[in-house]
Amino acid sequence: LESLQTVIGPCEMFHLKTQDKIIGVEKSSKKIMFNRYFADRVDCNDIFGELYINMMCTGQCQHSAQCILVNPVPHTSCINYPAEKRAMTITSSGFLTVVLQKSDGTFHQNIFSCKNRNCIDLHRVCDLVDDCGDASDEDWCGNNFKCDS
């Protein structure tokens, strides 16, 4: 996130509350950046990746799209990560979810769950590249279009 700050100017960290508390994860929120430079809603069609997600989830884009950061990742996801780096846990509403272990031993869920059950880092979502292998990381994005084939 800090690297985005060099592109868009001074930012403040904003914790987006998730719908449920994830048991075993220190905070049930995702850190995203909010930039006061964008005081009004802007056209986000030329913004991609993590910056796009941050702006969409803080309501800074003119078009609306679903914020993917508020839903827990299904427990059947992240099959592309080794089993020893994945852990199952539950949310406060009883939803079974998966979290990934960081190098410091703590767990996080700053990931996107693809339709094919792979997981990718959030900075790879809405970047006009099929990082999932099934294009689901671009499906819900309002900053791109698909040609009919």
CSV table of N, CA and C in Angstrom, one decimal:
chain,number,residue,atom,x,y,z
A,1,LEU,N,0.8,-1.2,0.0
A,1,LEU,CA,0.0,0.0,0.0
A,1,LEU,C,0.8,1.3,0.0
A,2,GLU,N,2.0,1.2,0.7
A,2,GLU,CA,2.8,2.4,0.7
A,2,GLU,C,3.3,2.8,-0.6
A,3,SER,N,3.5,1.8,-1.5
A,3,SER,CA,4.0,2.2,-2.9
A,3,SER,C,2.9,2.9,-3.7
A,4,LEU,N,1.7,2.7,-3.4
A,4,LEU,CA,0.6,3.5,-4.0
A,4,LEU,C,0.7,4.9,-3.6
A,5,GLN,N,1.1,5.2,-2.4
A,5,GLN,CA,1.2,6.6,-1.9
A,5,GLN,C,2.1,7.4,-2.8
A,6,THR,N,3.2,6.8,-3.3
A,6,THR,CA,4.1,7.6,-4.2
A,6,THR,C,3.5,8.0,-5.5
A,7,VAL,N,2.4,7.2,-5.9
A,7,VAL,CA,1.8,7.5,-7.1
A,7,VAL,C,0.6,8.5,-7.0
A,8,ILE,N,-0.1,8.4,-5.9
A,8,ILE,CA,-1.3,9.2,-5.7
A,8,ILE,C,-1.2,10.3,-4.6
A,9,GLY,N,-0.1,10.3,-4.0
A,9,GLY,CA,0.1,11.4,-2.9
A,9,GLY,C,-0.2,10.9,-1.5
A,10,PRO,N,-0.2,11.8,-0.6
A,10,PRO,CA,-0.4,11.4,0.8
A,10,PRO,C,-1.7,10.7,1.1
A,11,CYS,N,-1.7,9.7,1.8
A,11,CYS,CA,-2.9,8.9,2.1
A,11,CYS,C,-3.0,8.6,3.6
A,12,GLU,N,-4.2,8.2,4.0
A,12,GLU,CA,-4.3,7.7,5.3
A,12,GLU,C,-4.8,6.3,5.3
A,13,MET,N,-4.5,5.5,6.3
A,13,MET,CA,-4.9,4.1,6.3
A,13,MET,C,-6.4,4.1,6.8
A,14,PHE,N,-7.1,3.3,6.2
A,14,PHE,CA,-8.6,3.1,6.5
A,14,PHE,C,-8.8,1.7,6.7
A,15,HIS,N,-9.5,1.3,7.8
A,15,HIS,CA,-9.8,-0.1,8.1
A,15,HIS,C,-11.2,-0.3,7.6
A,16,LEU,N,-11.4,-1.1,6.6
A,16,LEU,CA,-12.7,-1.5,6.1
A,16,LEU,C,-13.2,-2.7,6.9
A,17,LYS,N,-14.3,-2.5,7.7
A,17,LYS,CA,-14.8,-3.6,8.5
A,17,LYS,C,-15.4,-4.7,7.7
A,18,THR,N,-15.0,-5.9,8.0
A,18,THR,CA,-15.6,-7.1,7.3
A,18,THR,C,-16.9,-7.4,7.9
A,19,GLN,N,-17.8,-8.2,7.2
A,19,GLN,CA,-19.1,-8.5,7.7
A,19,GLN,C,-19.1,-9.3,9.0
A,20,ASP,N,-18.2,-10.2,9.1
A,20,ASP,CA,-18.1,-11.1,10.3
A,20,ASP,C,-16.7,-11.0,10.9
A,21,LYS,N,-16.6,-11.2,12.1
A,21,LYS,CA,-15.3,-11.3,12.8
A,21,LYS,C,-14.7,-12.7,12.4
A,22,ILE,N,-13.4,-12.7,12.0
A,22,ILE,CA,-12.8,-13.9,11.6
A,22,ILE,C,-12.0,-14.4,12.8
A,23,ILE,N,-12.4,-15.6,13.3
A,23,ILE,CA,-11.7,-16.1,14.5
A,23,ILE,C,-10.3,-16.5,14.2
A,24,GLY,N,-9.3,-16.1,15.0
A,24,GLY,CA,-7.9,-16.4,14.7
A,24,GLY,C,-7.2,-15.3,13.9
A,25,VAL,N,-7.9,-14.3,13.4
A,25,VAL,CA,-7.2,-13.3,12.7
A,25,VAL,C,-7.3,-12.0,13.6
A,26,GLU,N,-6.1,-11.4,13.8
A,26,GLU,CA,-6.0,-10.3,14.7
A,26,GLU,C,-7.1,-9.3,14.6
A,27,LYS,N,-7.3,-8.8,13.4
A,27,LYS,CA,-8.3,-7.8,13.2
A,27,LYS,C,-9.2,-8.2,12.0
A,28,SER,N,-10.5,-8.1,12.2
A,28,SER,CA,-11.4,-8.5,11.1
A,28,SER,C,-11.7,-7.2,10.3
A,29,SER,N,-10.6,-6.7,9.8
A,29,SER,CA,-10.7,-5.6,8.8
A,29,SER,C,-9.6,-5.7,7.9
A,30,LYS,N,-9.7,-5.0,6.8
A,30,LYS,CA,-8.7,-5.0,5.7
A,30,LYS,C,-8.2,-3.5,5.6
A,31,LYS,N,-6.8,-3.4,5.6
A,31,LYS,CA,-6.2,-2.1,5.5
A,31,LYS,C,-6.3,-1.6,4.0
A,32,ILE,N,-7.0,-0.5,3.8
A,32,ILE,CA,-7.0,0.1,2.5
A,32,ILE,C,-6.6,1.5,2.6
A,33,MET,N,-6.2,2.1,1.5
A,33,MET,CA,-5.8,3.5,1.5
A,33,MET,C,-7.0,4.4,1.1
A,34,PHE,N,-7.1,5.6,1.7
A,34,PHE,CA,-8.1,6.5,1.3
A,34,PHE,C,-7.4,7.8,1.1
A,35,ASN,N,-7.6,8.4,-0.1
A,35,ASN,CA,-6.8,9.6,-0.5
A,35,ASN,C,-7.8,10.8,-0.6
A,36,ARG,N,-7.6,11.8,0.2
A,36,ARG,CA,-8.5,12.9,0.3
A,36,ARG,C,-8.4,13.7,-1.0
A,37,TYR,N,-7.4,13.5,-1.8
A,37,TYR,CA,-7.2,14.2,-3.1
A,37,TYR,C,-8.4,13.9,-4.0
A,38,PHE,N,-9.0,12.7,-3.9
A,38,PHE,CA,-10.2,12.4,-4.6
A,38,PHE,C,-11.5,12.7,-3.8
A,39,ALA,N,-11.7,14.0,-3.5
A,39,ALA,CA,-12.8,14.5,-2.7
A,39,ALA,C,-14.1,14.1,-3.3
A,40,ASP,N,-14.3,14.2,-4.6
A,40,ASP,CA,-15.5,13.8,-5.3
A,40,ASP,C,-15.3,12.5,-6.0
A,41,ARG,N,-16.4,11.8,-6.3
A,41,ARG,CA,-16.3,10.6,-7.0
A,41,ARG,C,-15.6,10.8,-8.4
A,42,VAL,N,-14.7,9.9,-8.8
A,42,VAL,CA,-14.0,10.0,-10.0
A,42,VAL,C,-14.3,8.9,-10.9
A,43,ASP,N,-13.9,9.0,-12.2
A,43,ASP,CA,-14.0,8.0,-13.2
A,43,ASP,C,-12.9,7.0,-12.9
A,44,CYS,N,-13.2,5.8,-12.5
A,44,CYS,CA,-12.1,4.8,-12.2
A,44,CYS,C,-11.8,3.9,-13.4
A,45,ASN,N,-12.3,4.2,-14.5
A,45,ASN,CA,-12.0,3.3,-15.7
A,45,ASN,C,-10.6,3.2,-16.0
A,46,ASP,N,-9.7,4.1,-15.7
A,46,ASP,CA,-8.3,4.0,-16.0
A,46,ASP,C,-7.4,3.7,-14.7
A,47,ILE,N,-8.1,3.2,-13.7
A,47,ILE,CA,-7.4,2.8,-12.5
A,47,ILE,C,-7.5,1.3,-12.3
A,48,PHE,N,-6.4,0.7,-11.9
A,48,PHE,CA,-6.4,-0.8,-11.9
A,48,PHE,C,-5.8,-1.3,-10.6
A,49,GLY,N,-5.9,-2.6,-10.4
A,49,GLY,CA,-5.3,-3.3,-9.3
A,49,GLY,C,-5.7,-2.9,-7.9
A,50,GLU,N,-4.8,-2.8,-7.0
A,50,GLU,CA,-5.1,-2.5,-5.6
A,50,GLU,C,-5.7,-1.1,-5.4
A,51,LEU,N,-5.2,-0.1,-6.2
A,51,LEU,CA,-5.7,1.2,-6.1
A,51,LEU,C,-7.2,1.2,-6.5
A,52,TYR,N,-7.6,0.5,-7.5
A,52,TYR,CA,-9.0,0.4,-7.9
A,52,TYR,C,-9.8,-0.2,-6.8
A,53,ILE,N,-9.4,-1.3,-6.2
A,53,ILE,CA,-10.1,-1.9,-5.1
A,53,ILE,C,-10.3,-0.9,-4.0
A,54,ASN,N,-9.2,-0.2,-3.6
A,54,ASN,CA,-9.3,0.7,-2.5
A,54,ASN,C,-10.3,1.8,-2.8
A,55,MET,N,-10.2,2.4,-4.0
A,55,MET,CA,-11.2,3.5,-4.3
A,55,MET,C,-12.6,3.0,-4.4
A,56,MET,N,-12.8,1.8,-5.0
A,56,MET,CA,-14.1,1.2,-5.1
A,56,MET,C,-14.8,1.0,-3.7
A,57,CYS,N,-14.0,0.4,-2.8
A,57,CYS,CA,-14.5,0.0,-1.5
A,57,CYS,C,-14.7,1.2,-0.6
A,58,THR,N,-14.1,2.4,-0.9
A,58,THR,CA,-14.3,3.6,-0.1
A,58,THR,C,-15.3,4.5,-0.8
A,59,GLY,N,-15.9,4.1,-1.9
A,59,GLY,CA,-17.0,4.9,-2.5
A,59,GLY,C,-16.4,6.0,-3.3
A,60,GLN,N,-15.2,6.0,-3.8
A,60,GLN,CA,-14.6,7.1,-4.5
A,60,GLN,C,-14.8,7.0,-6.0
A,61,CYS,N,-15.3,5.9,-6.5
A,61,CYS,CA,-15.5,5.7,-8.0
A,61,CYS,C,-17.0,6.1,-8.4
A,62,GLN,N,-17.1,6.7,-9.6
A,62,GLN,CA,-18.4,7.1,-10.1
A,62,GLN,C,-19.3,5.9,-10.3
A,63,HIS,N,-18.8,4.9,-10.9
A,63,HIS,CA,-19.6,3.7,-11.1
A,63,HIS,C,-19.6,2.8,-9.9
A,64,SER,N,-20.5,2.0,-9.7
A,64,SER,CA,-20.6,1.1,-8.6
A,64,SER,C,-20.3,-0.3,-8.9
A,65,ALA,N,-19.6,-1.0,-8.1
A,65,ALA,CA,-19.3,-2.4,-8.2
A,65,ALA,C,-19.3,-3.0,-6.8
A,66,GLN,N,-19.4,-4.3,-6.7
A,66,GLN,CA,-19.4,-4.9,-5.4
A,66,GLN,C,-18.0,-4.8,-4.8
A,67,CYS,N,-17.9,-4.5,-3.5
A,67,CYS,CA,-16.6,-4.5,-2.8
A,67,CYS,C,-16.3,-5.9,-2.4
A,68,ILE,N,-15.3,-6.5,-2.9
A,68,ILE,CA,-15.0,-7.9,-2.6
A,68,ILE,C,-14.4,-8.1,-1.2
A,69,LEU,N,-14.0,-7.0,-0.6
A,69,LEU,CA,-13.2,-7.1,0.7
A,69,LEU,C,-14.1,-7.4,1.9
A,70,VAL,N,-15.4,-7.3,1.8
A,70,VAL,CA,-16.2,-7.5,3.0
A,70,VAL,C,-16.7,-8.9,3.2
A,71,ASN,N,-16.5,-9.8,2.3
A,71,ASN,CA,-16.9,-11.2,2.4
A,71,ASN,C,-15.8,-12.1,2.8
A,72,PRO,N,-16.0,-13.0,3.7
A,72,PRO,CA,-15.0,-14.0,4.0
A,72,PRO,C,-14.7,-14.9,2.8
A,73,VAL,N,-13.5,-15.5,2.8
A,73,VAL,CA,-13.1,-16.4,1.7
A,73,VAL,C,-13.7,-17.8,2.0
A,74,PRO,N,-14.3,-18.4,1.1
A,74,PRO,CA,-14.9,-19.8,1.4
A,74,PRO,C,-13.8,-20.8,1.8
A,75,HIS,N,-14.1,-21.7,2.7
A,75,HIS,CA,-13.1,-22.6,3.2
A,75,HIS,C,-12.5,-23.6,2.2
A,76,THR,N,-13.2,-23.7,1.0
A,76,THR,CA,-12.7,-24.6,0.0
A,76,THR,C,-11.8,-23.9,-1.0
A,77,SER,N,-11.4,-22.7,-0.7
A,77,SER,CA,-10.6,-21.8,-1.5
A,77,SER,C,-9.1,-22.1,-1.2
A,78,CYS,N,-8.3,-21.4,-2.1
A,78,CYS,CA,-6.8,-21.4,-1.9
A,78,CYS,C,-6.1,-22.7,-2.1
A,79,ILE,N,-6.6,-23.5,-3.0
A,79,ILE,CA,-6.0,-24.8,-3.3
A,79,ILE,C,-4.6,-24.7,-3.9
A,80,ASN,N,-4.3,-23.5,-4.4
A,80,ASN,CA,-3.0,-23.3,-5.0
A,80,ASN,C,-1.9,-23.0,-3.9
A,81,TYR,N,-2.3,-22.9,-2.6
A,81,TYR,CA,-1.4,-22.7,-1.5
A,81,TYR,C,-1.1,-24.0,-0.8
A,82,PRO,N,0.1,-24.3,-0.4
A,82,PRO,CA,0.3,-25.5,0.3
A,82,PRO,C,-0.5,-25.7,1.6
A,83,ALA,N,-0.9,-26.9,1.9
A,83,ALA,CA,-1.8,-27.2,3.0
A,83,ALA,C,-1.2,-26.6,4.3
A,84,GLU,N,0.1,-26.6,4.5
A,84,GLU,CA,0.7,-26.2,5.8
A,84,GLU,C,0.6,-24.6,5.9
A,85,LYS,N,0.2,-23.9,4.8
A,85,LYS,CA,0.1,-22.5,4.9
A,85,LYS,C,-1.4,-22.0,5.0
A,86,ARG,N,-2.3,-23.0,5.0
A,86,ARG,CA,-3.7,-22.7,5.1
A,86,ARG,C,-4.3,-23.2,6.4
A,87,ALA,N,-5.2,-22.5,7.0
A,87,ALA,CA,-5.9,-22.9,8.2
A,87,ALA,C,-7.4,-22.6,8.1
A,88,MET,N,-8.2,-23.5,8.6
A,88,MET,CA,-9.6,-23.3,8.6
A,88,MET,C,-10.0,-22.6,9.9
A,89,THR,N,-11.0,-21.7,9.8
A,89,THR,CA,-11.5,-21.1,11.0
A,89,THR,C,-12.9,-20.7,10.7
A,90,ILE,N,-13.6,-20.1,11.7
A,90,ILE,CA,-15.0,-19.7,11.5
A,90,ILE,C,-15.1,-18.2,11.7
A,91,THR,N,-16.2,-17.6,11.2
A,91,THR,CA,-16.5,-16.2,11.5
A,91,THR,C,-17.5,-16.2,12.6
A,92,SER,N,-17.8,-15.0,13.1
A,92,SER,CA,-18.7,-14.8,14.2
A,92,SER,C,-20.1,-15.3,13.8
A,93,SER,N,-20.5,-15.4,12.5
A,93,SER,CA,-21.8,-15.9,12.1
A,93,SER,C,-21.8,-17.4,11.8
A,94,GLY,N,-20.6,-18.1,12.0
A,94,GLY,CA,-20.5,-19.5,11.8
A,94,GLY,C,-20.1,-19.9,10.4
A,95,PHE,N,-19.7,-19.0,9.6
A,95,PHE,CA,-19.2,-19.3,8.2
A,95,PHE,C,-17.8,-19.9,8.3
A,96,LEU,N,-17.6,-21.0,7.7
A,96,LEU,CA,-16.3,-21.7,7.7
A,96,LEU,C,-15.5,-21.0,6.6
A,97,THR,N,-14.3,-20.6,7.0
A,97,THR,CA,-13.4,-19.8,6.0
A,97,THR,C,-12.0,-20.3,6.1
A,98,VAL,N,-11.2,-19.9,5.2
A,98,VAL,CA,-9.8,-20.2,5.2
A,98,VAL,C,-8.9,-18.9,5.4
A,99,VAL,N,-7.8,-19.1,6.1
A,99,VAL,CA,-6.9,-18.0,6.3
A,99,VAL,C,-5.5,-18.5,5.9
A,100,LEU,N,-4.6,-17.6,5.5
A,100,LEU,CA,-3.3,-18.0,5.1
A,100,LEU,C,-2.3,-17.5,6.1
A,101,GLN,N,-1.2,-18.3,6.3
A,101,GLN,CA,-0.2,-18.0,7.3
A,101,GLN,C,0.9,-17.1,6.6
A,102,LYS,N,1.2,-16.0,7.3
A,102,LYS,CA,2.3,-15.1,6.9
A,102,LYS,C,3.6,-15.7,7.4
A,103,SER,N,4.7,-15.1,6.9
A,103,SER,CA,6.1,-15.5,7.4
A,103,SER,C,6.3,-15.4,8.9
A,104,ASP,N,5.6,-14.4,9.5
A,104,ASP,CA,5.8,-14.2,10.9
A,104,ASP,C,4.9,-15.1,11.8
A,105,GLY,N,4.2,-16.0,11.1
A,105,GLY,CA,3.3,-17.0,11.9
A,105,GLY,C,1.9,-16.5,12.1
A,106,THR,N,1.6,-15.3,11.8
A,106,THR,CA,0.2,-14.8,12.0
A,106,THR,C,-0.6,-15.1,10.7
A,107,PHE,N,-1.9,-15.0,10.8
A,107,PHE,CA,-2.8,-15.4,9.7
A,107,PHE,C,-3.5,-14.2,9.2
A,108,HIS,N,-3.8,-14.2,7.9
A,108,HIS,CA,-4.5,-13.1,7.2
A,108,HIS,C,-5.4,-13.6,6.2
A,109,GLN,N,-6.2,-12.7,5.7
A,109,GLN,CA,-7.2,-13.0,4.6
A,109,GLN,C,-7.2,-11.9,3.6
A,110,ASN,N,-6.1,-11.3,3.3
A,110,ASN,CA,-6.0,-10.2,2.3
A,110,ASN,C,-5.8,-10.8,0.9
A,111,ILE,N,-6.7,-11.6,0.6
A,111,ILE,CA,-6.6,-12.4,-0.7
A,111,ILE,C,-8.0,-12.4,-1.4
A,112,PHE,N,-7.9,-12.7,-2.7
A,112,PHE,CA,-9.1,-12.8,-3.5
A,112,PHE,C,-9.3,-14.3,-3.8
A,113,SER,N,-10.5,-14.8,-3.6
A,113,SER,CA,-10.9,-16.2,-3.9
A,113,SER,C,-11.4,-16.3,-5.4
A,114,CYS,N,-10.7,-17.0,-6.2
A,114,CYS,CA,-11.1,-17.2,-7.6
A,114,CYS,C,-12.3,-18.2,-7.7
A,115,LYS,N,-13.0,-18.2,-8.8
A,115,LYS,CA,-14.1,-19.2,-8.9
A,115,LYS,C,-13.5,-20.6,-9.0
A,116,ASN,N,-12.3,-20.7,-9.5
A,116,ASN,CA,-11.7,-22.1,-9.7
A,116,ASN,C,-11.0,-22.5,-8.4
A,117,ARG,N,-11.2,-21.8,-7.3
A,117,ARG,CA,-10.8,-22.1,-5.9
A,117,ARG,C,-9.3,-21.7,-5.7
A,118,ASN,N,-8.6,-21.1,-6.6
A,118,ASN,CA,-7.3,-20.6,-6.4
A,118,ASN,C,-7.5,-19.3,-5.6
A,119,CYS,N,-6.4,-18.8,-5.0
A,119,CYS,CA,-6.4,-17.5,-4.4
A,119,CYS,C,-5.2,-16.7,-4.9
A,120,ILE,N,-5.5,-15.4,-5.0
A,120,ILE,CA,-4.4,-14.5,-5.5
A,120,ILE,C,-4.4,-13.3,-4.5
A,121,ASP,N,-3.2,-12.6,-4.5
A,121,ASP,CA,-3.1,-11.3,-3.7
A,121,ASP,C,-4.0,-10.3,-4.3
A,122,LEU,N,-4.5,-9.4,-3.4
A,122,LEU,CA,-5.5,-8.4,-3.8
A,122,LEU,C,-4.9,-7.4,-4.9
A,123,HIS,N,-3.6,-7.2,-4.9
A,123,HIS,CA,-3.0,-6.3,-5.9
A,123,HIS,C,-3.1,-6.8,-7.3
A,124,ARG,N,-3.5,-8.1,-7.5
A,124,ARG,CA,-3.6,-8.7,-8.8
A,124,ARG,C,-5.0,-8.7,-9.3
A,125,VAL,N,-5.9,-8.2,-8.6
A,125,VAL,CA,-7.4,-8.1,-9.0
A,125,VAL,C,-7.6,-6.8,-9.7
A,126,CYS,N,-8.5,-6.9,-10.7
A,126,CYS,CA,-8.9,-5.7,-11.5
A,126,CYS,C,-7.7,-5.0,-12.2
A,127,ASP,N,-6.7,-5.8,-12.6
A,127,ASP,CA,-5.6,-5.2,-13.3
A,127,ASP,C,-5.5,-5.6,-14.8
A,128,LEU,N,-6.6,-6.0,-15.4
A,128,LEU,CA,-6.8,-6.4,-16.8
A,128,LEU,C,-6.0,-7.6,-17.2
A,129,VAL,N,-5.5,-8.4,-16.2
A,129,VAL,CA,-4.8,-9.6,-16.5
A,129,VAL,C,-5.5,-10.8,-15.8
A,130,ASP,N,-5.7,-11.9,-16.5
A,130,ASP,CA,-6.3,-13.1,-15.9
A,130,ASP,C,-5.3,-13.8,-15.0
A,131,ASP,N,-5.3,-13.4,-13.7
A,131,ASP,CA,-4.4,-14.0,-12.8
A,131,ASP,C,-4.9,-15.3,-12.2
A,132,CYS,N,-6.2,-15.4,-12.2
A,132,CYS,CA,-6.8,-16.6,-11.6
A,132,CYS,C,-6.8,-17.8,-12.6
A,133,GLY,N,-6.7,-17.6,-13.8
A,133,GLY,CA,-6.7,-18.7,-14.8
A,133,GLY,C,-8.1,-18.9,-15.3
A,134,ASP,N,-9.1,-18.3,-14.7
A,134,ASP,CA,-10.5,-18.4,-15.2
A,134,ASP,C,-11.2,-17.0,-15.3
A,135,ALA,N,-10.3,-16.0,-15.2
A,135,ALA,CA,-10.7,-14.6,-15.4
A,135,ALA,C,-11.7,-14.1,-14.3
A,136,SER,N,-11.9,-14.8,-13.3
A,136,SER,CA,-12.9,-14.4,-12.2
A,136,SER,C,-12.3,-13.2,-11.4
A,137,ASP,N,-11.0,-12.9,-11.5
A,137,ASP,CA,-10.4,-11.8,-10.8
A,137,ASP,C,-10.7,-10.5,-11.6
A,138,GLU,N,-11.3,-10.6,-12.8
A,138,GLU,CA,-11.7,-9.4,-13.6
A,138,GLU,C,-13.2,-9.3,-13.7
A,139,ASP,N,-14.0,-10.4,-13.4
A,139,ASP,CA,-15.4,-10.4,-13.6
A,139,ASP,C,-16.2,-9.3,-13.0
A,140,TRP,N,-16.0,-9.0,-11.8
A,140,TRP,CA,-16.9,-8.0,-11.1
A,140,TRP,C,-16.4,-6.6,-11.2
A,141,CYS,N,-15.2,-6.4,-11.8
A,141,CYS,CA,-14.6,-5.0,-11.9
A,141,CYS,C,-15.4,-4.1,-12.8
A,142,GLY,N,-15.6,-2.9,-12.4
A,142,GLY,CA,-16.3,-1.9,-13.3
A,142,GLY,C,-15.3,-1.1,-14.1
A,143,ASN,N,-14.0,-1.4,-14.1
A,143,ASN,CA,-13.1,-0.6,-14.8
A,143,ASN,C,-12.6,-1.3,-16.1
A,144,ASN,N,-13.3,-2.3,-16.6
A,144,ASN,CA,-13.0,-3.0,-17.8
A,144,ASN,C,-14.2,-3.5,-18.5
A,145,PHE,N,-14.0,-4.0,-19.7
A,145,PHE,CA,-15.1,-4.6,-20.5
A,145,PHE,C,-14.6,-5.9,-21.2
A,146,LYS,N,-15.5,-6.7,-21.6
A,146,LYS,CA,-15.2,-7.9,-22.3
A,146,LYS,C,-15.9,-7.9,-23.7
A,147,CYS,N,-15.1,-8.3,-24.7
A,147,CYS,CA,-15.7,-8.4,-26.0
A,147,CYS,C,-16.5,-9.7,-26.1
A,148,ASP,N,-17.6,-9.7,-26.8
A,148,ASP,CA,-18.3,-10.9,-27.1
A,148,ASP,C,-17.5,-11.8,-28.0
A,149,SER,N,-17.4,-13.0,-27.8
A,149,SER,CA,-16.6,-13.9,-28.6
A,149,SER,C,-17.5,-14.8,-29.5
